[in-house]
Short mmCIF file of C-alpha atoms in Angstrom, two decimals:
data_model
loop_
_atom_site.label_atom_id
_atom_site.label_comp_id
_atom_site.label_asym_id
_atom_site.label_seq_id
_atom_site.Cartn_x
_atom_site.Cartn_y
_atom_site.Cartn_z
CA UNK W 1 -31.55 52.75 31.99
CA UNK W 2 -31.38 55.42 29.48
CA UNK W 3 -30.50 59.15 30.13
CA UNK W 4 -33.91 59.98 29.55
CA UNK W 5 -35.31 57.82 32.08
CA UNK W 6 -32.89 58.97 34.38
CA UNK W 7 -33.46 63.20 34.16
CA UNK W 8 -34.25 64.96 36.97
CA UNK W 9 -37.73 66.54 37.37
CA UNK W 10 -38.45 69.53 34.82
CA UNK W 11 -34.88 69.17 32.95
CA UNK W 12 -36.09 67.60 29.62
CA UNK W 13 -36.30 69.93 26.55
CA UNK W 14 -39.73 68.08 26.54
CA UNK W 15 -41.87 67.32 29.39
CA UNK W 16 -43.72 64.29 30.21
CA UNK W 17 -47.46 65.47 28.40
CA UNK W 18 -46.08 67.92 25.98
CA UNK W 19 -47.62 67.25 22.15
CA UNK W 20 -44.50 66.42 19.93
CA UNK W 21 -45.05 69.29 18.12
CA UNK W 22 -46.80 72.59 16.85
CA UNK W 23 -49.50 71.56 14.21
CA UNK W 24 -50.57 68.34 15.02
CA UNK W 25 -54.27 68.17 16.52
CA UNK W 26 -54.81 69.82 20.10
CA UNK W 27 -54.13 67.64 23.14
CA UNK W 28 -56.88 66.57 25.44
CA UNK W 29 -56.88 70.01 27.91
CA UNK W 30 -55.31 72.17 25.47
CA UNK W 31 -57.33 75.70 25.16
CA UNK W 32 -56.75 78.70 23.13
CA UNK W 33 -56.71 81.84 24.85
CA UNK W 34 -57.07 85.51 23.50
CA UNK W 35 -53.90 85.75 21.90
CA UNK W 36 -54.29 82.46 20.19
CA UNK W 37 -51.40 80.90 22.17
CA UNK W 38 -51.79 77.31 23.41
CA UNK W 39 -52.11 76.34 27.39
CA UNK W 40 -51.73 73.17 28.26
CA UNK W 41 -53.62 72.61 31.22
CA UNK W 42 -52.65 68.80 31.83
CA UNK W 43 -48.92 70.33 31.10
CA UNK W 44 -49.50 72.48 34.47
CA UNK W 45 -51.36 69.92 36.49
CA UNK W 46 -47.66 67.88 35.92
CA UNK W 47 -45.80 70.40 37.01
CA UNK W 48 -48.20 71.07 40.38
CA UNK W 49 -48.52 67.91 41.46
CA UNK W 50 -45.54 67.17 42.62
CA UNK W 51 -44.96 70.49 45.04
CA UNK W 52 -48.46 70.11 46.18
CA UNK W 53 -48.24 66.79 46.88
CA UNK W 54 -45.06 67.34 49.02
CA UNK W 55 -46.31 70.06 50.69
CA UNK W 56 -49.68 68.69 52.14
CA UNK W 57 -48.06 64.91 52.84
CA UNK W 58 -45.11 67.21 55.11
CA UNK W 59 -48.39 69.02 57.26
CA UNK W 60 -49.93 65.30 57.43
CA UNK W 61 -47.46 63.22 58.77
CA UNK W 62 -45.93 66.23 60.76
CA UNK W 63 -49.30 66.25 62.32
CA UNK W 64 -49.26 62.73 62.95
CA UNK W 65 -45.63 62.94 64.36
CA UNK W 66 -47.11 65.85 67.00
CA UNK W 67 -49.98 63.77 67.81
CA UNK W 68 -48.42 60.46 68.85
CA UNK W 69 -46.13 62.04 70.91
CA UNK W 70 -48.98 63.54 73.41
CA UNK W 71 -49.11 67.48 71.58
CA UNK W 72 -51.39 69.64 69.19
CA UNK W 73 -51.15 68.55 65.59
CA UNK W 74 -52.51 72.18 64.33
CA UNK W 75 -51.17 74.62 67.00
CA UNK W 76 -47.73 74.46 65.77
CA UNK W 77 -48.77 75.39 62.48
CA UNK W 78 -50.93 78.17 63.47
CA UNK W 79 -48.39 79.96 65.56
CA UNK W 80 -46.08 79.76 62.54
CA UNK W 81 -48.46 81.19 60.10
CA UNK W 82 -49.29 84.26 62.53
CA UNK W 83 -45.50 85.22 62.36
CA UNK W 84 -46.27 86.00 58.76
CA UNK W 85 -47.91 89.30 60.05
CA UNK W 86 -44.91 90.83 61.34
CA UNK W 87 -42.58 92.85 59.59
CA UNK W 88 -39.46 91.85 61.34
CA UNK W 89 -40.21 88.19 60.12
CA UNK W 90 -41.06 89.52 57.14
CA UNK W 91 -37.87 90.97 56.50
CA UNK W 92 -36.00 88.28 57.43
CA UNK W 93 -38.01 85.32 55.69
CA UNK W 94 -37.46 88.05 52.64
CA UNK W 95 -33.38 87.72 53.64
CA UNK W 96 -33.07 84.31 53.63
CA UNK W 97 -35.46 83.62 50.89
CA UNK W 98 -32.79 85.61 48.97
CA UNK W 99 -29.94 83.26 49.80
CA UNK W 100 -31.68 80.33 49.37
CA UNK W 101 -32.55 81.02 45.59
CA UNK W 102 -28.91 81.67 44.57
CA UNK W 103 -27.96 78.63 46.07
CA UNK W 104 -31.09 76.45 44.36
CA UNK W 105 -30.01 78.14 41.04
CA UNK W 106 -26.77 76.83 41.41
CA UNK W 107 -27.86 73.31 42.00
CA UNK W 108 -30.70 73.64 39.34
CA UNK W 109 -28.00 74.90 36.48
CA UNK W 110 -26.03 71.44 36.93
CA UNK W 111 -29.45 69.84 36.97
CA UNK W 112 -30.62 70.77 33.84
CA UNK W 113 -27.29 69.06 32.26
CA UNK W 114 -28.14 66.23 34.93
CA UNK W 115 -25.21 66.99 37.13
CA UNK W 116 -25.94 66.69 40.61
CA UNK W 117 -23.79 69.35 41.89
CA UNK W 118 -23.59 68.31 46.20
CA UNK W 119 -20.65 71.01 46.43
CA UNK W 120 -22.38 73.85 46.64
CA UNK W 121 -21.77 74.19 50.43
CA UNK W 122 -18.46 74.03 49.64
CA UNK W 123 -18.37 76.22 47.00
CA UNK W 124 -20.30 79.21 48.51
CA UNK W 125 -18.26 79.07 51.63
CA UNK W 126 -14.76 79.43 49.74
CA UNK W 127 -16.01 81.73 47.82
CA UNK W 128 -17.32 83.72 50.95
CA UNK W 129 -14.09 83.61 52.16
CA UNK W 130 -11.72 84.86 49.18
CA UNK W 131 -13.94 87.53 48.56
CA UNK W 132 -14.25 88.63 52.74
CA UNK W 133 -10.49 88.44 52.29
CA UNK W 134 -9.97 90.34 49.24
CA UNK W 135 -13.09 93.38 50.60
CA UNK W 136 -10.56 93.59 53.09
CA UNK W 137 -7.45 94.76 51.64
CA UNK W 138 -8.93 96.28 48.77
CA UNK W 139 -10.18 100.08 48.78
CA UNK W 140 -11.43 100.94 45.57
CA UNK W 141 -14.87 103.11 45.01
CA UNK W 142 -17.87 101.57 45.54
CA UNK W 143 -18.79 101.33 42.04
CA UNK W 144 -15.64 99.42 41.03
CA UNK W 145 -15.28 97.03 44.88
CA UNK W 146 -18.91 95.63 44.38
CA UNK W 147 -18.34 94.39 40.90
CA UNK W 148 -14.59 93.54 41.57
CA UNK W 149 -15.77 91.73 44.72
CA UNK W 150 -18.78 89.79 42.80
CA UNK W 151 -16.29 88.61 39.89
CA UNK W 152 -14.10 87.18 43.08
CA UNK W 153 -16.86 85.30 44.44
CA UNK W 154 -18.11 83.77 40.94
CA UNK W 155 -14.52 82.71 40.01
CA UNK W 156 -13.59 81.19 43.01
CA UNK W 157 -16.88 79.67 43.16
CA UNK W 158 -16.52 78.62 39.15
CA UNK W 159 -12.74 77.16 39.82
CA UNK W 160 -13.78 74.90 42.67
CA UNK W 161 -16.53 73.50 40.77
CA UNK W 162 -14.43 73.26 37.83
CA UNK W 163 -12.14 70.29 39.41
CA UNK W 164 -14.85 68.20 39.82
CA UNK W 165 -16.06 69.23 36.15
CA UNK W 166 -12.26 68.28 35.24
CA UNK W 167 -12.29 65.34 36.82
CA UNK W 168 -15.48 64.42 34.99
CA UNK W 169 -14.53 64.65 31.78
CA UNK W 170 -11.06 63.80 31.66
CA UNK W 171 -11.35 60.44 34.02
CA UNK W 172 -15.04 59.82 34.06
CA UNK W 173 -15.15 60.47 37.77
CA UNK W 174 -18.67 60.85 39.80
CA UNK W 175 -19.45 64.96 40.11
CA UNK W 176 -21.32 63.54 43.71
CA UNK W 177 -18.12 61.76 44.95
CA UNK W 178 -15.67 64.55 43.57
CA UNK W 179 -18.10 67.59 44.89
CA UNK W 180 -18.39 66.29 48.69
CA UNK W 181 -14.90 65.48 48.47
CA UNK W 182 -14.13 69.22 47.61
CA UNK W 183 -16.46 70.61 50.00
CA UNK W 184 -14.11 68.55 52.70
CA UNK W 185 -10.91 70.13 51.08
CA UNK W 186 -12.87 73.61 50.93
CA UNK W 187 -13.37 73.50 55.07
CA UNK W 188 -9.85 72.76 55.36
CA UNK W 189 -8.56 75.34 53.14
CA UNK W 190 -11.20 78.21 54.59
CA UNK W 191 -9.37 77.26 57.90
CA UNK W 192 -5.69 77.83 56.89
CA UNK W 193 -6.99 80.83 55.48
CA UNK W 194 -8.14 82.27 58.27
CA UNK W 195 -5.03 81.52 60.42
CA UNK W 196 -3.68 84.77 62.27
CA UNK W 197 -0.50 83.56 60.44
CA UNK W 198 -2.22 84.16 57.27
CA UNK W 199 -5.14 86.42 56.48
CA UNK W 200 -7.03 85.93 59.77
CA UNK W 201 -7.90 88.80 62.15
CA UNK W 202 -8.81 87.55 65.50
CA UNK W 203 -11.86 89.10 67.17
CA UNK W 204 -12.34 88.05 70.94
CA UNK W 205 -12.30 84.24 70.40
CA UNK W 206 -13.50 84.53 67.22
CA UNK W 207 -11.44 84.12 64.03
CA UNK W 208 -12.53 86.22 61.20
CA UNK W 209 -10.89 87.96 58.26
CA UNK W 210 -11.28 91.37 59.46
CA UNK W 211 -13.73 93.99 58.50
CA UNK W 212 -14.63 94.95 54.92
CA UNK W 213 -14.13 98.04 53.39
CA UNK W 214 -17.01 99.94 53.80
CA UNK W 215 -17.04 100.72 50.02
CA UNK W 216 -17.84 97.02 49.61
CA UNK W 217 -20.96 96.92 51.41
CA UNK W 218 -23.80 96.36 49.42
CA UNK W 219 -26.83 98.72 50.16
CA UNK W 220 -29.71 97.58 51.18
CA UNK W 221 -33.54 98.93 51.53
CA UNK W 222 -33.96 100.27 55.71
CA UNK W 223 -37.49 99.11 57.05
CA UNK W 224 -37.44 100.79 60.01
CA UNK W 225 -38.00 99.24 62.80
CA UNK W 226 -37.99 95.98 60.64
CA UNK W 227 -34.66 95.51 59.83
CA UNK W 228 -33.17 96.09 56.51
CA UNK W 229 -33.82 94.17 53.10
CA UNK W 230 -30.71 93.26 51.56
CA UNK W 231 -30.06 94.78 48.25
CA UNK W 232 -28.36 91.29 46.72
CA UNK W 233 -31.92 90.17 46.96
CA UNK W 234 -32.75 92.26 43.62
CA UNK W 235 -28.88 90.05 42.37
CA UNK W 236 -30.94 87.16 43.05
CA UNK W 237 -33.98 87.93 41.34
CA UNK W 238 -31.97 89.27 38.39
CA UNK W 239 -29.64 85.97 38.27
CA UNK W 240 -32.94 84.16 38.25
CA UNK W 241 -34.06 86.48 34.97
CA UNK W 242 -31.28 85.70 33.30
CA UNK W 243 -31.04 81.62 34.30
CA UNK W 244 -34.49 81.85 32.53
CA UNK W 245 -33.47 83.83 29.64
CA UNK W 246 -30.41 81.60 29.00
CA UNK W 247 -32.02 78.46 29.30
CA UNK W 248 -34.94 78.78 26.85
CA UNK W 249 -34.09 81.36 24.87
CA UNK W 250 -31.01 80.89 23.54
CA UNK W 251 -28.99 77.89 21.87
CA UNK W 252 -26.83 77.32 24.64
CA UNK W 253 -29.11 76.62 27.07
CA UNK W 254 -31.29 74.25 24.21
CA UNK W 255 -28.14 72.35 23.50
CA UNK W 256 -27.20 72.21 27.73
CA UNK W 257 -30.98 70.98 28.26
CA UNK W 258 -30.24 68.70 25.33
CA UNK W 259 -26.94 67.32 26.57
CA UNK W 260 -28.58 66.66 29.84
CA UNK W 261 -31.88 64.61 28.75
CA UNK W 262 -29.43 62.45 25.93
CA UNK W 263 -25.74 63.03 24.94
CA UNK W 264 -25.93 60.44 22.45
CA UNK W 265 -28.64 62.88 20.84
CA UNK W 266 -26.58 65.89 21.82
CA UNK W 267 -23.79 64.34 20.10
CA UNK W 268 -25.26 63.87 16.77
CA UNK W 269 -26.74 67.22 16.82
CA UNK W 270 -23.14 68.46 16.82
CA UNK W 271 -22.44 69.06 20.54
CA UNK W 272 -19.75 68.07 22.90
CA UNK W 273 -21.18 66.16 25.62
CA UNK W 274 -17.98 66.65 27.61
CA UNK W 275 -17.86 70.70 26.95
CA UNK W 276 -21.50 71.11 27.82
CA UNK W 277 -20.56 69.21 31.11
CA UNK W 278 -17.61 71.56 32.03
CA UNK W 279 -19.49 74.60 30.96
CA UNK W 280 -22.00 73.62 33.19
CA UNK W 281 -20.06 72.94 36.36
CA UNK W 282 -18.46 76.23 35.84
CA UNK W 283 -21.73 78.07 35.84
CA UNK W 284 -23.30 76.48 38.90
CA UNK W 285 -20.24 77.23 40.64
CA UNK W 286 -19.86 80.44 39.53
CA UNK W 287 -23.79 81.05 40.91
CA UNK W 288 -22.73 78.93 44.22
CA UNK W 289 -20.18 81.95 44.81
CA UNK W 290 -22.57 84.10 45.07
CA UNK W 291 -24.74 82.56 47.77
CA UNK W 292 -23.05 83.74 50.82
CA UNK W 293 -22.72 87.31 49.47
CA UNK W 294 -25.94 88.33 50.82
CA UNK W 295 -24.95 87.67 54.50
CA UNK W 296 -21.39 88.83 53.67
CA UNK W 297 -22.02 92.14 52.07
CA UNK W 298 -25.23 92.95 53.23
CA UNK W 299 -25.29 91.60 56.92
CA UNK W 300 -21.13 90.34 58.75
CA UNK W 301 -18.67 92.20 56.40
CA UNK W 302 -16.41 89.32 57.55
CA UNK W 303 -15.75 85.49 57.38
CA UNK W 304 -16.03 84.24 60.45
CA UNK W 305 -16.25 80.62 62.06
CA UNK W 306 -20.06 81.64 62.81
CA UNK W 307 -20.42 82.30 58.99
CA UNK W 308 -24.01 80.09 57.49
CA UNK W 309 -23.09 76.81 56.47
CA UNK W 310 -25.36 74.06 54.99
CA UNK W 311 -26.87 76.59 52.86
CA UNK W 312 -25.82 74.07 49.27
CA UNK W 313 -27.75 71.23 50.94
CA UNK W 314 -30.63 73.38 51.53
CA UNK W 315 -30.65 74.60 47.87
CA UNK W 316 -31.15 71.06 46.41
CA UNK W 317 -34.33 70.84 48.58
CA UNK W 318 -35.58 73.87 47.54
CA UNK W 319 -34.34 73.29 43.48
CA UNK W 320 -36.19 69.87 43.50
CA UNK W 321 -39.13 71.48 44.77
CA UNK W 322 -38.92 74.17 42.48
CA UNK W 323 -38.76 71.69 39.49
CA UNK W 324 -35.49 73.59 38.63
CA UNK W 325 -37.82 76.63 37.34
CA UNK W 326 -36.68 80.10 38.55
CA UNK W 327 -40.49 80.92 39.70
CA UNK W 328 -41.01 77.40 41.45
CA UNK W 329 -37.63 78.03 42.90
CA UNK W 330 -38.81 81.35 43.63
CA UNK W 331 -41.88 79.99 45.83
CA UNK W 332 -39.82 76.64 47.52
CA UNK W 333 -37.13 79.62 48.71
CA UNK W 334 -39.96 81.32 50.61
CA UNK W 335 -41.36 78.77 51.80
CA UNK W 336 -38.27 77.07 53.22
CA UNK W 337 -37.39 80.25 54.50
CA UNK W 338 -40.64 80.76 56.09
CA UNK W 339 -40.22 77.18 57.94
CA UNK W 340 -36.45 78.65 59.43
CA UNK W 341 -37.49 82.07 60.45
CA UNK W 342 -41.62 81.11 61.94
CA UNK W 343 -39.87 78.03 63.65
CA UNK W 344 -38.23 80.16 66.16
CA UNK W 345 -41.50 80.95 67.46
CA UNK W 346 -42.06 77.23 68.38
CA UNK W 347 -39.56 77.23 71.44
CA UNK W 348 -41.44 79.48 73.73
CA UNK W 349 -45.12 77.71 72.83
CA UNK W 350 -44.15 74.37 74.57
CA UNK W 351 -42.90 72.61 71.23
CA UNK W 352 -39.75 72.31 69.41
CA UNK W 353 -38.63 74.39 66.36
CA UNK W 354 -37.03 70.82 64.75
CA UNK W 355 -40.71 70.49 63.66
CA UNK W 356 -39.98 72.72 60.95
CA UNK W 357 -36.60 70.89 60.09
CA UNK W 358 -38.95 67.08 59.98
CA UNK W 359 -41.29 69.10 57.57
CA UNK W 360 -38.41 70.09 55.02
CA UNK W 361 -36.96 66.39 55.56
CA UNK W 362 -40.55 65.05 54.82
CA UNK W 363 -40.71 67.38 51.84
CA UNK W 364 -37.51 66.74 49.89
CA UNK W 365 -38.33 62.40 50.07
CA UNK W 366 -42.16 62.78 49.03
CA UNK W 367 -40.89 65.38 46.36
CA UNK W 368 -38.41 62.63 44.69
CA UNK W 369 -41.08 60.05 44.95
CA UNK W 370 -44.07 62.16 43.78
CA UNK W 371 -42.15 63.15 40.85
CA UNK W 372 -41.45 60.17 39.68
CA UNK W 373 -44.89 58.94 39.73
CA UNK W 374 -46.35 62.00 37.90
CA UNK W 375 -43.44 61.81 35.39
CA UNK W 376 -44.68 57.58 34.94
CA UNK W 377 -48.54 59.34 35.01
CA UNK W 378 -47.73 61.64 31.95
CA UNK W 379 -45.87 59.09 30.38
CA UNK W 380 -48.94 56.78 30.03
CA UNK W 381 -51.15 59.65 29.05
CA UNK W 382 -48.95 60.28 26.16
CA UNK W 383 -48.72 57.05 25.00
CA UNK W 384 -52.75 56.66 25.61
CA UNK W 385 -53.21 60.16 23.46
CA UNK W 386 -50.60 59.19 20.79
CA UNK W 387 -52.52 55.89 20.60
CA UNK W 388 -55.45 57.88 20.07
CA UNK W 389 -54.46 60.01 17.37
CA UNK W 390 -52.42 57.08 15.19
CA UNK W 391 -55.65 55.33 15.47
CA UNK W 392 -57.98 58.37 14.58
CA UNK W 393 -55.43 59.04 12.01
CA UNK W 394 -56.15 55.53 10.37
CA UNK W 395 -59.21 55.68 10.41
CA UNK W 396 -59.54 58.72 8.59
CA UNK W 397 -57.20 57.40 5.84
CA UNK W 398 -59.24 53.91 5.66
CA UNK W 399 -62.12 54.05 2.99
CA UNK W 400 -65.30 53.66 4.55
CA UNK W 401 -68.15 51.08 2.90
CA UNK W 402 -70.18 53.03 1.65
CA UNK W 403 -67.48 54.89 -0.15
CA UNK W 404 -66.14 51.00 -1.69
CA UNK W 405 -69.58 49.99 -2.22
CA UNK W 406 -69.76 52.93 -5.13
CA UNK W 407 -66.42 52.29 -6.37
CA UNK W 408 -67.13 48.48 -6.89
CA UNK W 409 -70.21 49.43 -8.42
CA UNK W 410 -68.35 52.18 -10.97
#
């Protein structure tokens, strides 16, 4: 199989139903807005499907699931939606939205070079940790801790990804078996960290790192009554600006969406395979280490034993549904957010909150298979429209009869 058979959904530099290039005649469903500018409406319904097809296959056999064991297939789902009204749960789906994306952006920057990244988990969590550690014994002014503190967390998070990057390109091993590997090592290391012998503080029969300085607390937005919005969620939306920015508008992020979908092309273009590989570990780790600062700055100011974990594993669910763009990422984060926070509501109403946790489990294998079905789908409408124009193409540059008739009789 060839890399390009084998890219994840929405990494190529060219997508499945995308004309070859600019100039050539307009695709079936191509229009011309206002501005002139091309939208490819078949282009769109590609990258739709997929999500869409998860989502309503998840509320189908969830249903089904419900009914078979004796309950309400739509109750559930209503009492869930209704949480949406409050602002409580709107703060908090807001919150953890928030984490989520920095955690799906770490996963999607490895999967645009088609790395699959697993140690995110890891990485956040170490990174969590150094930087807890390091918020407490430093004192600076606020405007010098928060930016000392986020450097902390994207190196740590950048060197723990780099071993596996290392390892990669020096002794061709897996980044999957190297990453969970390292998120093993990374529990085991947070641990001796937080010894008392060490840097832990205990707290009752809890064992943290101690408090943060207060001048490393980021500040959030109060909602009253609500709660408070953390203000890393604006990090997060900026770190997905900028994923954007680098990734299709600059040549770095051409030649890492180039290395990804063919290094032999990459190659011959000029660019290291292995470097583009390294670089990228190093950037989705770098973006892993900033996961857990939401919770840790904005919410604990400690690392604790009760600190989030599984948050990595939750960000390749939410990247593949998010075909690795920052907007689709944008929308999966909300909505997998939405399932975690609404869920709760479930426990009191007769029916268990795992419902939610079946739906998300339902969603990330129909996402894998529906993509790979729309990707073969576009495939075959390429070929048919290429077909199509060669042919057309032909035909235009074959002399008709009536036009050899007069030259024969010339």
């Amino acid at each position: 199989m060839s890399k390009l058979s084998a890219q994840k959904p929405g990494e190529s530099p060219q997508e499945p139903g995308r004309p070859a290039g600019p100039g050539g005649p307009q695709a079936p469903g191509r229009v011309h807005g206002p501005s002139g500018k091309k939208w490819d409406s078949e282009r769109l319904i590609l990258a739709t499907a997929g999500p869409v097809i998860a989502l309503v296959l998840s509320l189908v056999v969830t249903g089904v699931v419900l009914l078979a064991s004796g309950k309400n297939p739509v109750e559930p789902f209503q009492l869930m939606f209704e949480q949406i009204g409050y602002s409580d749960q709107q703060v908090l789906i807001i919150n953890q939205a928030g984490v989520y994306y920095l955690a799906a952006l770490a996963v999607a920057v490895g999967f645009r070079m088609n790395l699959f990244n697993i140690g995110v988990d890891g990485q956040y969590r170490l990174a969590a940790c150094v930087t807890a550690i390091a918020g407490f014994h430093l004192a600076l002014p606020q405007v010098l801790q928060i930016p000392v503190l986020l450097i902390i967390a994207m190196l740590t998070g950048a060197l723990w990804a780099g071993v596996a990057g290392v390892l990669k390109v020096t002794r061709g091993v897996s980044e999957v078996v190297a990453t969970i590997m390292l998120n093993s090592i990374a529990t085991a290391l947070i641990v001796w960290l937080c010894l008392t012998d060490n840097f832990g503080v205990p707290v009752g029969n809890n064992q943290t790192t101690g408090a943060m300085d207060k001048a490393g607390w980021f500040p959030g937005i109060g909602m009253g009554d609500a709660g408070e919005i953390y203000g890393f969620v604006f990090v997060a939306v900026l770190a997905g600006v900028v994923y954007w920015l680098v990734l299709n508008r600059t040549r770095f992020g051409f030649d890492l969406r180039a290395s990804g979908a063919s290094e032999e092309a990459a190659a011959a273009s000029g660019v290291s395979a292995k470097r583009m590989t390294l670089t990228a570990m190093l950037l989705s780790g770098a973006v892993a280490g900033l996961a857990g600062l939401p919770i840790l700055l904005g919410d604990t100011h400690t690392y604790s034993q009760s600190f989030p974990s599984g948050l990595g594993f939750t960000g390749i669910t939410i990247a593949l549904l998010g075909r690795n763009n920052p907007l689709g990422i944008a929308a999966a984060s909300l909505l997998i957010a939405f399932l975690d926070k609404a869920s709760s509501v479930l426990d009191y109403n007769g029916y268990e909150k795992e419902i939610a946790t079946i739906m998300q489990g339902i969603i990330v294998i129909v996402v894998v298979v529906s993509y790979e079905q729309v990707r073969l789908w576009g495939l075959r409408r390429q070929q048919r429209r290429v077909g199509l124009e060669l042919a057309a193409a032909a035909a235009a540059a074959t002399p008709s009869t009536e036009v050899k008739k007069e030259a024969a009789a010339r």
